[in-house]
Structures are given as C-alpha cells and as structure tokens.
Amino acid sequence: MTDDFIRVTYRIECPGSVEAMAAKIASDQSTGTFTELPGETDAVRKRCAARVESVTALPPVDRPGFPTDTPGPYNRGDAVIAYPLEAIGTDIAALMTVTVGGVYAARGLTGVRVMDFDLPDAWSCHPGPQFGIKGSRRLTGVEEGPIIASIIKPSLGLTPEDTAEVVAELCAAGVDFIKDDEKMMNPGYAPLEARVDAIMPVIDAHAQKTGKRVMYAFGISSADPDQMMRGHDHVVKRGGNAAVININSIGPGGMSFLRKRSQLCLHAHRNGWDILTRHPALGMEFRAYQKLWRLMGVDQFQINGIAAKYWEPDESFVKSFHDVMTPIFSEDDRPLPVVCSGQWGGQAVETYNRTGRTLDLMYLGGGGIHGHPMGAAAGVQAIRQAWEAAAEGLSLQDKARQHPELRASLDKWG
Amino acid sequence: MTDDFIRVTYRIECPGSVEAMAAKIASDQSTGTFTELPGETDAVRKRCAARVESVTALPPVDRPGFPTDTPGPYNRGDAVIAYPLEAIGTDIAALMTVTVGGVYAARGLTGVRVMDFDLPDAWSCHPGPQFGIKGSRRLTGVEEGPIIASIIKPSLGLTPEDTAEVVAELCAAGVDFIKDDEKMMNPGYAPLEARVDAIMPVIDAHAQKTGKRVMYAFGISSADPDQMMRGHDHVVKRGGNAAVININSIGPGGMSFLRKRSQLCLHAHRNGWDILTRHPALGMEFRAYQKLWRLMGVDQFQINGIAAKYWEPDESFVKSFHDVMTPIFSEDDRPLPVVCSGQWGGQAVETYNRTGRTLDLMYLGGGGIHGHPMGAAAGVQAIRQAWEAAAEGLSLQDKARQHPELRASLDKWG
C-alpha cells in the first residue's frame, strides 16, 4: 500500500442490496446525517469522504446473523471501503471509531464483519513488537526448534510459595518458558509483587545451576496503567523479562502506554476475543484484529492450537498462525505464535504440517506436562519428542517406539 | 451487596443442560483444565472457586445464537455465578478476564450474554464520575430542565476556522452544549490543538457578551494515553471544560489513566458497543457494560433515543436510560444521560413519559437543529418548546399552536 488511503474490507449481510448498504456505510462513516445540511460542500467531502472501491458478491444465506423480522434470503458480499488517511491519521482509536465502531450500528444490516485492514505506509510509525520471534529466542536461549512452554497449574488458588514450588518443578522438568494463567493478576492470596519475589529466586537459582534462564511471564495486567507499570517495574527490578498481557481487558490505551515504557517481552492473551469472532457473520476476523495489536507491540501471541479445548475449529487456528507470520510492514513486526490450549504433543505433527513446516513458535502444554503419568519432566520430553518427529517426518507412533515418554502420552491422551 | 463475592448473571444458551454448562463455566473460570492435576486441593479451591448460585430457566429457542451443527431446540437460562472477591480483587481488567473473557470461548455454547454484575462494597473504591449530573448542570449553568445540545455538522471535513463559524452559529442559536462528532479527533485537516484554538475564543466571546458559557466537548480520544493527555491539557489551558471520549476505542486503560488526571467533563460515546449487544443471545447487556464505564469515570453517557437513526429499538434505549439513572453505590455515580441520534424534539414527550418523567438529561439535536427550516435558533427553540410540552403534559400538536418553530419541525419531520 503506497497511496494515502486506509482500506477496510467488510463482509456485509442484509436483506436488501449489499452495494447500497456499502454506500450507506461509507456515507455514515464520513459526513452523513439523517437530513440534508448546508455546509456539506464538495471541498468538505473531498477531505474525508469514504468511497466503496469494490463489492464481491457471496452466496446469500437463509438465516440472518442478527435476528430480524425481515424475511430472507439475506444477501452477502465483501465490500472494500477506502478512507482518506487525512481523515483518520495513524491513531488506532481513530481507526476503530471511524471504520469499525459506528458500522456495527447501521440499520438494515443482518450481519457485518471486519475482514481486514490494509494500512498505508504511514502506519509503519507504530512501534510493533520490541522482541518478537528473534527477541524471544535470544531471551530464552532457544536458538532453534520450538520454545517449549508451560503454565502454572492449578491456574488459580496457589500462594506465592506454592507457586514457586511449581516453578521449581517446571524448571527442573526442562521447559524454556513458564507463565501465569491469564486469570492470575494481583489477587489477595497471591499478590503480584509477592509472586515475583517468590518466583524469581527460583529462576535465578536454576540459571546459576544449569546456565539456562527460563523465561517467566508474570500476569501484570491492570485496567490502571499506573498500577500495571508498577508491576512491570517490579518484575524488571527482580530480573524478570516477560509479562502476560490480557489485551482486551486493558484495551488499546493500556497496551500503548505499556509498550512505550516496557522492558519486558509481552505475551498477549486475547481472552474476550471470541465474542468478536465466534459468529462468522459478525464482529471481526482475527486477521484484522491481530494487525492492530501487533502494531501496538505484542511480542508473543496466543492463538490456540489443533484440537484446542475451546470452541475454535482447527482451520481457524491454522489461519491465525499464517496471519501472525505474515509481515505487515516488515519481518520484524511478526510476533512469536503461541500454540496452546489442550496441547500435549499429540498435535505436533499436524501443527507442523499445516502451519508451513516452521519451528518458529512457542508450544505451550499445561495439563499435558503437569498431568503426564511419568511426571512433568517426562511431559516436557514427550513434547520435544513429538516435535522432533514432526521435523523428521516421522509419525508419532513410530517415534514413540524409541521414546517411552511419548509412548505414555499417546497412551493417556492419544 | 455486603458479602465478599462478585456475582455475574449470564444468559446461557446451549443444546444440552444449562445447569451443567453453568457449572462448567464456574469451573473453567477458576481452576479447571482438561485433565486432572495434583495440587488442586480443597484449600486451593476454597480461595478461588466460583460457584453457581442459581439457574432460572427460560423458554428454549429453535435457532441458535452461534451457528452449530447440533440440532435444537436450544435450552436457555439465566445463571448467577458467584466469584470470591479474593480471587479477582477490584481491578476491572481482572473482572473482565476472569468473569467475561474466557466465558465466550467455552465449547458447547450456542449463546452467552453477560446480563449484569453485582459488585460488593469494596468496588466503591473506583473514582466514578467527577462531574456527573450535578457537575454538568453547574458547568453549563442549566439549573433545571434538559441541557440542550448540538453537534458540529457536517461531522467531518471542516477546517478549524469553518468549525468556529458553526460554533458561533450554535452559540447564537442558544444551545447549552456543543460537541465534536465522535469521529472527529485529530485529523490532518483539523488538528485538535488548532480546533481548540479556533473554537475557544468563540465560546469566550459568547460568554462575555451574554453571560452564558456554552460547554464544548472536544474529541481528544487517542489510543496513546500520553497523546490524549496532551490534548486534554491543551483544552484546559484554553479554558475548555469537556471532552468526547470514545470509550471502546481507548479501552479501560485509556479511560482509567485519563480519569485520574482529568479536569474535564467526560462525555462518553460508546461506538462499537453495538457488536457486543446487537444479537440478543450474545455479548453483554448494556446494564452490565455501563456499570464498568461509570465506575471508571464517565460523566455524560450517550445512549441513543426514541426513533434513533441506528438499529437500536426504543425499548432498549428506555432500559438504558433507567440503567444509567440507577445508583451503583450512590446517587453521585450516575452520569448525565445523553439522549441523541435523530432527535429533533418530536420525541420529547414520549421520552419524558417513558424515562420516569425526569428532566435530568442532555438532549442532543444535530440535523434537527442545523436542518430546521427557520434556522438553527428556531431548531433550538423548537426543541425547548417540545420539552416544555412534555413537562406541561401537553401534546406537541397543542404546543405547536402557539409556537411556529415547533410547528415547522413537526411539518418537516413529524
């Protein structure tokens, strides 16, 4: 994109004409009101009028996205609307308000989904990831192969001291990365600072003993950016290098504020995203959504995995993986994809084959490590064995013949 | 609420048992994972386990909220889940992550909607509105009756000098309040600082001449809180007293940051909210949503109106009005309701009769003032006449017999 327009692709669904609805959206999102006005001159329109560049028809559907009394069928199409950069600038809040917010409110729609943003070069002004794929490898010392990760389990309810014990077990088990559950932030029974103070000595001791510094991502999210920065600063002070950020719960303001000041690798959890995307006719496609958060500075992006424990179908995960691995303006604006949810290694071969045969990823096992019948170390080994199988072109069954840890995983979860 | 639980009411829809789904949500949102784990002791569960307090059955539906291959009917019910305050604390990001975010991701749901939050007294620690209803009256000098407001039209495309001319016309027309369109923030052709510098002298001159200081709300929203504060500070420096905030576009982090430092009356626009609420089986009810933004400091809340130009039905607006007028912890946490969208006065009597016969509101006419056939001053007078009719128990037709301005409005839009 080198001209000065922001192009937004909308999947529109309505009982009437998709072209007319696209034109209405373009008008509403620039100068429109419900009655004619003096002052809406050609000069005014030229500065800020959005225009429909194309509408690609899709097959109509019998059931509407939003319930309606208007009988179907409901027409569908993908409309590309071009907004002058002059009218929006490079502010993400402006983009959201002008091209997204009001669109969802239009009368007569039975569905609308933001499919993609095409952003002009001026938008490369955003900071993007500070660490991304390369920085995550550097900080974990994992030069090649997937970064093997785990999470504190049980996810909630442990005291700082209990948590430190789990961290010690996971370090001993050989993981590269450990994280707080996204629901763990600053609860009364395990305040963030006390957690940091209990956990970092374990990380340090393991590093001194083995030479391996495990990356620990602390849940520092707060709706109050000042509070979040206090947490950030405490993690830095104790030698930590990562944080879990619940991006939707802090919003763009929290994320932008943090990124400008951050010394930590920011591991994004997108909880709440599902309501934006779960209904295919409504909301926003992950492709569009992830671009904004990457520009704001996400270093590692959780995107579920094959056979995840949530609603998301495998194809959606595969698309997400390709989305985060596609540069927006440069290779360096790519975050590390974090494959997670219900992962135990059994999905490694399929993941590898469906995501472009790359090992640039984090693979996060929770129950798959903690619940391994031979213990957590065997759980980590089984996952590494599964990824070796993927890279070697072997089946898991073949690989498991020489590896009892993987054998035990297959017997339990396969 | 005086015990130490946060209660969240969910409208659940699923092909299976609503009770079982509620129990699954309570488990997932506390300690659950996909396999049994050592360490999930009774002590752990006690600290953070959520529990289902009640499930009220609703009639099943034939069509699912989210599309599914599982045949219906789809069972529905309202479940109240109690979360220990100890597990969440008073942080809005924690509330959103623990009680909302992950819930939308559960397998097997065909619909889920957050209906309400019941917050314990500990949550009264949030700042709430700085000005609210009383402060808005004090700053505008409108001691009784509705605060009559307008918006710059055309909404986008005017230079700062053009905008100042519109402001002069609206001041002369007799409005109490003027705002930037929510899509107007900091575009190249009308940067915020230049707009403030052009508009504030008009506001000042009108105040000197008439003794009436019109409140002007400038669009200061930015995804970058530092940038937003620079805008805020410039408005304050030039003597302004209000700002339009696109709450969803800046997120909780931006809003919390601003509120702690703000000297301005914060007029909230909720663009983007529709995708959270437009499908009745999905997302979040306005009752729940508005509580969080009020606690974060919204002073004036746009909630559409009768016969709005958007999709929202009148009953939804009426409920929203009652929601924002209901104290959370005290009368002072109520924002001023802003009745808007397609308003020209013709809706005044119905609005008055359906919202508790109160005049504690802002009534915002855009096209209804700018497009009045006898000019903007007549547009404002017509709106005042319509509200007098409401308070006097007259019909608009009766009132219009003595008032040509209202007569002209009825002839054009009635």
PDB file of C-alpha atoms in Angstrom, chain B residues 54 146 221 243 255 307-308 359 369 380:
ATOM      1  CA  SER B  54     -28.957 -20.153  40.819  1.00  0.00           C
ATOM      2  CA  PRO B 146     -32.898  19.362  29.949  1.00  0.00           C
ATOM      3  CA  SER B 221      -9.538  10.327  22.186  1.00  0.00           C
ATOM      4  CA  ALA B 243     -14.206  16.204  26.083  1.00  0.00           C
ATOM      5  CA  MET B 255     -10.114   5.714  30.445  1.00  0.00           C
ATOM      6  CA  ALA B 307     -36.653   6.670  16.961  1.00  0.00           C
ATOM      7  CA  ALA B 308     -32.877   6.833  16.700  1.00  0.00           C
ATOM      8  CA  LEU B 359     -35.605  16.442  33.083  1.00  0.00           C
ATOM      9  CA  ILE B 369     -31.095  21.914  14.784  1.00  0.00           C
ATOM     10  CA  VAL B 380     -33.184  25.031  19.435  1.00  0.00           C
TER      11      VAL B 380
END
